[in-house]
Coordinates of C-alpha atoms and ligand atoms in Angstrom, one line a residue:
M30 CA 66.1 59.1 69.6
K31 CA 66.2 55.4 70.2
I32 CA 67.0 53.3 67.4
T33 CA 66.6 49.5 67.7
G34 CA 66.1 46.4 65.5
K35 CA 62.4 47.4 65.4
T36 CA 63.1 50.7 64.0
K37 CA 62.3 51.2 60.2
I38 CA 65.1 52.9 58.4
L39 CA 64.8 55.4 55.7
F40 CA 67.9 56.4 53.7
M41 CA 68.4 59.7 51.7
L42 CA 70.8 59.1 48.7
A43 CA 72.8 62.1 47.5
D44 CA 76.1 63.1 46.0
P45 CA 77.4 65.4 47.5
V46 CA 75.7 64.7 50.8
G47 CA 76.9 67.6 52.9
H48 CA 74.0 69.9 51.9
V49 CA 71.2 67.3 52.9
V50 CA 68.9 68.8 55.7
G51 CA 65.7 66.9 54.9
S52 CA 66.9 64.0 57.1
H53 CA 67.0 66.2 60.1
M54 CA 63.5 67.6 59.5
L55 CA 62.0 64.0 58.9
N56 CA 63.7 62.7 62.0
Q57 CA 62.3 65.4 64.2
R58 CA 58.9 65.1 62.9
F59 CA 58.9 61.2 63.1
L60 CA 60.2 61.5 66.7
A61 CA 57.6 64.1 67.6
E62 CA 54.7 62.0 66.3
G63 CA 56.0 58.8 68.0
H64 CA 56.9 56.9 64.8
D65 CA 59.7 54.4 65.2
V66 CA 61.5 55.5 62.0
A67 CA 65.1 56.8 61.7
V68 CA 66.4 58.7 58.6
S69 CA 70.1 58.5 57.5
P70 CA 71.8 60.4 54.6
L71 CA 73.9 58.1 52.4
H72 CA 76.7 59.4 50.2
V73 CA 76.2 57.5 47.0
A74 CA 78.3 58.2 43.9
P75 CA 76.3 57.9 40.5
G76 CA 78.3 54.9 39.5
D77 CA 77.2 53.0 42.5
L78 CA 73.5 53.9 42.5
A79 CA 72.4 50.6 40.9
T80 CA 74.4 48.5 43.4
V81 CA 73.1 50.5 46.4
V82 CA 69.4 50.3 45.2
D83 CA 69.8 46.6 44.7
A84 CA 71.3 46.2 48.2
I85 CA 68.4 48.1 49.8
R86 CA 65.9 45.6 48.2
R87 CA 67.6 43.0 50.4
M88 CA 67.5 45.1 53.6
R89 CA 64.4 44.1 55.3
N90 CA 64.1 46.8 58.0
V91 CA 64.3 49.5 55.4
A92 CA 61.0 51.3 54.8
G93 CA 62.2 53.2 51.8
F94 CA 64.6 55.9 50.6
G95 CA 64.7 59.4 49.4
V96 CA 66.9 60.5 46.4
T97 CA 68.1 63.9 45.6
I98 CA 70.8 65.5 43.3
P99 CA 72.0 63.8 41.1
H100 CA 69.9 60.6 41.3
K101 CA 66.4 61.7 40.8
I102 CA 66.2 60.7 37.1
D103 CA 68.7 57.8 37.1
V104 CA 66.8 56.0 39.9
V105 CA 63.7 55.7 37.8
R106 CA 65.0 52.8 35.7
L107 CA 66.2 51.0 38.8
L108 CA 62.7 50.7 40.3
D109 CA 59.9 48.2 39.8
E110 CA 57.1 50.7 39.7
T111 CA 56.5 54.5 39.6
T112 CA 53.5 56.4 40.2
G113 CA 51.6 58.2 37.3
R114 CA 52.9 61.7 38.4
A115 CA 56.5 60.4 38.8
A116 CA 56.3 58.9 35.3
R117 CA 54.9 62.1 33.8
I118 CA 57.6 64.3 35.6
G119 CA 60.4 61.8 34.7
S120 CA 61.9 61.8 38.2
V121 CA 61.4 60.2 41.7
N122 CA 62.4 61.7 45.0
F123 CA 61.0 59.1 47.4
V124 CA 60.7 55.3 47.2
R125 CA 58.8 52.8 49.2
R126 CA 60.3 49.4 49.8
E127 CA 57.6 46.6 49.8
A128 CA 58.0 43.6 52.2
D129 CA 59.0 41.5 49.3
G130 CA 61.7 44.1 48.2
R131 CA 59.8 45.6 45.4
L132 CA 60.6 49.4 45.1
V133 CA 57.8 51.9 44.2
G134 CA 58.9 55.5 43.4
D135 CA 57.0 58.6 43.6
N136 CA 57.7 62.3 43.1
L137 CA 56.5 64.4 46.0
D138 CA 58.1 67.7 45.2
G139 CA 55.3 69.4 43.3
A140 CA 52.6 68.3 45.8
G141 CA 54.9 69.6 48.7
F142 CA 55.2 72.9 46.9
V143 CA 51.5 73.4 46.4
D144 CA 50.6 72.3 50.0
G145 CA 53.5 74.6 51.2
L146 CA 51.9 77.7 49.6
R147 CA 49.0 77.5 52.1
H148 CA 51.4 78.7 54.8
S149 CA 51.5 82.1 53.0
G150 CA 47.9 82.2 51.7
I151 CA 49.1 82.0 48.0
T152 CA 46.5 80.2 45.8
L153 CA 46.7 78.9 42.3
R154 CA 43.2 77.9 41.1
G155 CA 42.2 80.2 38.2
R156 CA 45.4 82.2 38.4
R157 CA 48.1 83.1 35.9
V158 CA 51.5 81.7 36.8
L159 CA 54.9 82.5 35.7
Q160 CA 57.4 79.8 36.5
L161 CA 61.2 80.6 36.3
G162 CA 63.2 77.4 35.7
A163 CA 62.6 74.1 34.1
G164 CA 65.0 71.9 36.0
G165 CA 64.3 68.7 37.9
A166 CA 62.3 70.3 40.7
G167 CA 60.7 72.8 38.2
R168 CA 59.3 69.9 36.2
A169 CA 57.5 68.6 39.3
V170 CA 56.3 72.0 40.4
A171 CA 54.9 72.8 36.9
F172 CA 52.7 69.7 36.7
A173 CA 51.5 70.4 40.4
I174 CA 50.7 74.0 39.4
A175 CA 48.5 72.9 36.5
Q176 CA 46.9 70.1 38.6
A177 CA 46.1 72.7 41.4
G178 CA 43.9 74.4 38.7
A179 CA 46.0 77.4 37.4
A180 CA 44.4 79.0 34.5
A181 CA 47.6 79.7 32.7
L182 CA 51.4 78.7 33.1
V183 CA 54.2 80.3 31.3
V184 CA 57.6 78.8 31.8
H185 CA 60.8 80.6 31.4
N186 CA 64.2 79.0 31.4
R187 CA 67.8 79.9 30.5
D188 CA 67.8 76.9 28.1
N189 CA 64.4 77.8 26.3
A190 CA 64.2 74.2 24.7
K191 CA 63.7 72.8 28.2
A192 CA 61.0 75.3 29.0
A193 CA 59.2 74.6 25.7
S194 CA 59.3 70.9 26.2
L195 CA 58.0 71.1 29.8
A196 CA 55.2 73.5 28.9
A197 CA 54.2 71.1 26.0
D198 CA 54.3 68.1 28.4
V199 CA 52.1 70.0 30.9
A200 CA 49.6 71.1 28.2
R201 CA 49.2 67.5 27.2
A202 CA 48.6 66.3 30.7
Y203 CA 46.4 69.3 31.7
P204 CA 44.8 70.8 28.5
D205 CA 42.6 73.2 30.8
C206 CA 45.8 75.1 31.9
A207 CA 47.2 77.2 29.0
S208 CA 50.9 76.2 29.2
E209 CA 53.6 77.8 27.0
A210 CA 57.2 78.9 27.2
G211 CA 57.8 82.6 27.5
P212 CA 60.0 85.6 28.8
N213 CA 60.7 86.3 32.4
D214 CA 58.5 89.4 32.5
P215 CA 56.1 89.3 35.5
R216 CA 53.7 91.8 34.0
G217 CA 50.2 90.5 34.0
F218 CA 50.8 87.4 36.3
D219 CA 49.1 86.7 39.5
V220 CA 51.9 84.4 40.8
V221 CA 55.6 84.1 40.1
V222 CA 57.5 80.9 41.2
N223 CA 61.3 80.7 41.1
T224 CA 62.4 77.1 40.6
T225 CA 65.9 78.0 39.3
S226 CA 68.9 77.7 41.6
L227 CA 69.4 81.5 41.3
G228 CA 69.4 83.0 44.7
M229 CA 71.3 80.2 46.6
R230 CA 74.6 82.1 46.2
T231 CA 75.2 85.8 47.0
Q232 CA 76.7 86.6 43.6
D233 CA 73.6 85.2 41.7
A234 CA 71.6 87.3 39.3
L235 CA 67.9 87.8 40.0
P236 CA 65.8 85.3 38.0
L237 CA 63.5 87.9 36.7
R238 CA 63.4 91.7 35.9
L239 CA 61.9 93.4 38.8
D240 CA 60.7 96.4 36.9
G241 CA 57.5 94.6 35.9
L242 CA 56.7 93.3 39.3
S243 CA 53.7 94.8 41.1
A244 CA 52.5 94.5 44.7
Q245 CA 49.4 92.4 43.4
T246 CA 51.7 89.6 42.2
D247 CA 52.5 86.7 44.7
V248 CA 56.1 85.6 44.6
A249 CA 57.1 82.1 45.8
E250 CA 60.5 80.4 46.0
I251 CA 61.5 76.7 46.2
I252 CA 65.1 77.6 47.5
M253 CA 65.3 76.8 51.2
S254 CA 68.6 78.4 52.0
P255 CA 68.8 81.4 52.3
E256 CA 65.2 81.4 53.6
I257 CA 64.7 84.9 52.2
T258 CA 66.4 85.1 48.8
P259 CA 67.2 88.3 47.1
L260 CA 64.1 87.8 45.0
L261 CA 61.8 87.4 48.1
A262 CA 63.5 90.4 49.8
A263 CA 62.8 92.5 46.6
A264 CA 59.2 91.2 46.4
Q265 CA 58.6 91.8 50.0
A266 CA 59.9 95.4 49.8
L267 CA 57.4 96.1 47.0
G268 CA 54.6 94.7 49.1
C269 CA 54.1 91.4 47.4
R270 CA 52.8 88.3 49.2
I271 CA 55.8 85.8 49.5
G272 CA 56.0 82.1 49.8
L273 CA 59.0 80.3 51.4
G274 CA 60.9 77.3 50.0
K275 CA 61.3 75.6 53.3
Y276 CA 57.4 74.8 53.3
M277 CA 57.8 72.8 50.2
L278 CA 60.1 70.3 52.1
E279 CA 58.2 70.4 55.3
E280 CA 54.9 69.6 53.7
Q281 CA 56.5 66.5 52.1
Y282 CA 56.6 64.9 55.7
K283 CA 52.9 63.9 55.5
L284 CA 53.4 62.8 51.9
V285 CA 56.2 60.6 52.8
K286 CA 54.3 59.1 55.6
E287 CA 51.5 58.2 53.1
L288 CA 53.9 56.7 50.6
L289 CA 55.5 54.6 53.3
R290 CA 52.1 53.7 54.6
L291 CA 52.9 54.9 58.2
S292 CA 49.5 56.0 59.7
Ligands
NAP328 N1 62.2 73.3 48.8 C1 62.3 72.1 48.5 O1 61.8 71.1 48.9 C2 63.3 71.8 47.2 C3 63.2 70.5 46.5 C4 64.0 70.4 45.4 C5 64.9 71.4 45.0 N2 65.0 72.6 45.7 C6 65.8 73.6 45.2 O2 65.4 74.0 43.9 C7 66.5 74.5 43.1 C8 66.6 73.7 41.8 O3 66.9 72.4 42.1 P1 66.8 71.4 40.8 O4 67.0 70.0 41.5 O5 65.6 71.6 40.0 O6 68.2 71.6 40.1 P2 68.4 71.6 38.5 O7 67.7 70.4 37.9 O8 69.9 71.7 38.4 O9 67.8 72.9 37.8 C9 68.4 74.1 38.0 C10 67.6 75.2 37.4 O10 68.1 76.5 37.5 C11 68.5 77.1 36.3 N3 69.8 77.9 36.4 C12 70.8 77.3 37.1 N4 71.8 78.3 37.0 C13 71.4 79.4 36.2 C14 71.9 80.5 35.8 N5 73.2 80.9 36.1 N6 71.1 81.4 35.1 C15 69.9 81.0 34.8 N7 69.3 79.9 35.2 C16 70.0 79.0 36.0 C17 68.6 75.9 35.3 O11 68.4 76.4 34.0 P3 69.0 75.6 32.7 O12 68.1 74.5 32.5 O13 69.1 76.5 31.6 O14 70.4 75.0 33.2 C18 67.4 75.1 35.8 O15 66.2 75.6 35.4 C19 67.7 74.3 44.0 O16 68.0 75.5 44.8 C20 67.3 73.2 45.1 O17 67.9 73.4 46.3 C21 64.1 72.8 46.7

């Protein structure tokens, strides 16, 4: 990769920073398509976020920045503008820096997830979806599932108040999708989506009871590592169609290009 004074820089702000892999994927794709863009992770502590964001406003060769744990919510109040979907979700994961330093935030997680499902042939329109988890990524995914035309969305979360609040927010934004909080029982659902972090560590419990899962239910993950979580392994063994979390990130490449206005 040739980085010069003409190269547009994209940062990825995180704390901790060691787990960030999206920068590598983006660098590879920008290079392969001949874009003069270089991506670098930055380790930024929460207490320094406002200072760093203000500094980026003044860095004229910076095209924008991505944000991940724990900055996705806190960055919103530091920006000049957010898209409608980022405002509804309440968090941002990519920001465009305008030529005059203005910062415009969007949340690409949900659209990336829906686009990523195409790799496995899983559809959402008219289908009944059970979503496990109502954390930061889960909020983005729930709105995108409703926007993609799901007939019903049931959200289950360990903290039930978060599931109820997310389901109510989705119902307000997408009245055609019947959204409510509910149990993690997959019986009667066409699609199950895991947005919890359960499955990242070997000792994690499964995020749902497998006894109600049938081969007719599609099962999708947003966890990227391991690629095949215990939930996906169990679903695959039952004969379910499965969707991998890595596609959610990979599909965000073209969305990042659109946000940064790289053709
Ligand atoms: N593929 C991608 O592009 C992509 C993008 C973003 C995130 N992710 C992945 O998505 C996962 C979630 O990230 P996030 O940013 O949404 O994190 P988060 O905001 O911390 O949310 C974590 C979620 O997992 C649940 N959870 C955690 N530990 C649990 C346990 N022991 N039992 C039951 N539920 C538990 C939480 O429930 P409570 O609300 O009850 O705590 C919450 O719903 C992570 O694995 C992350 O790597 C993938």
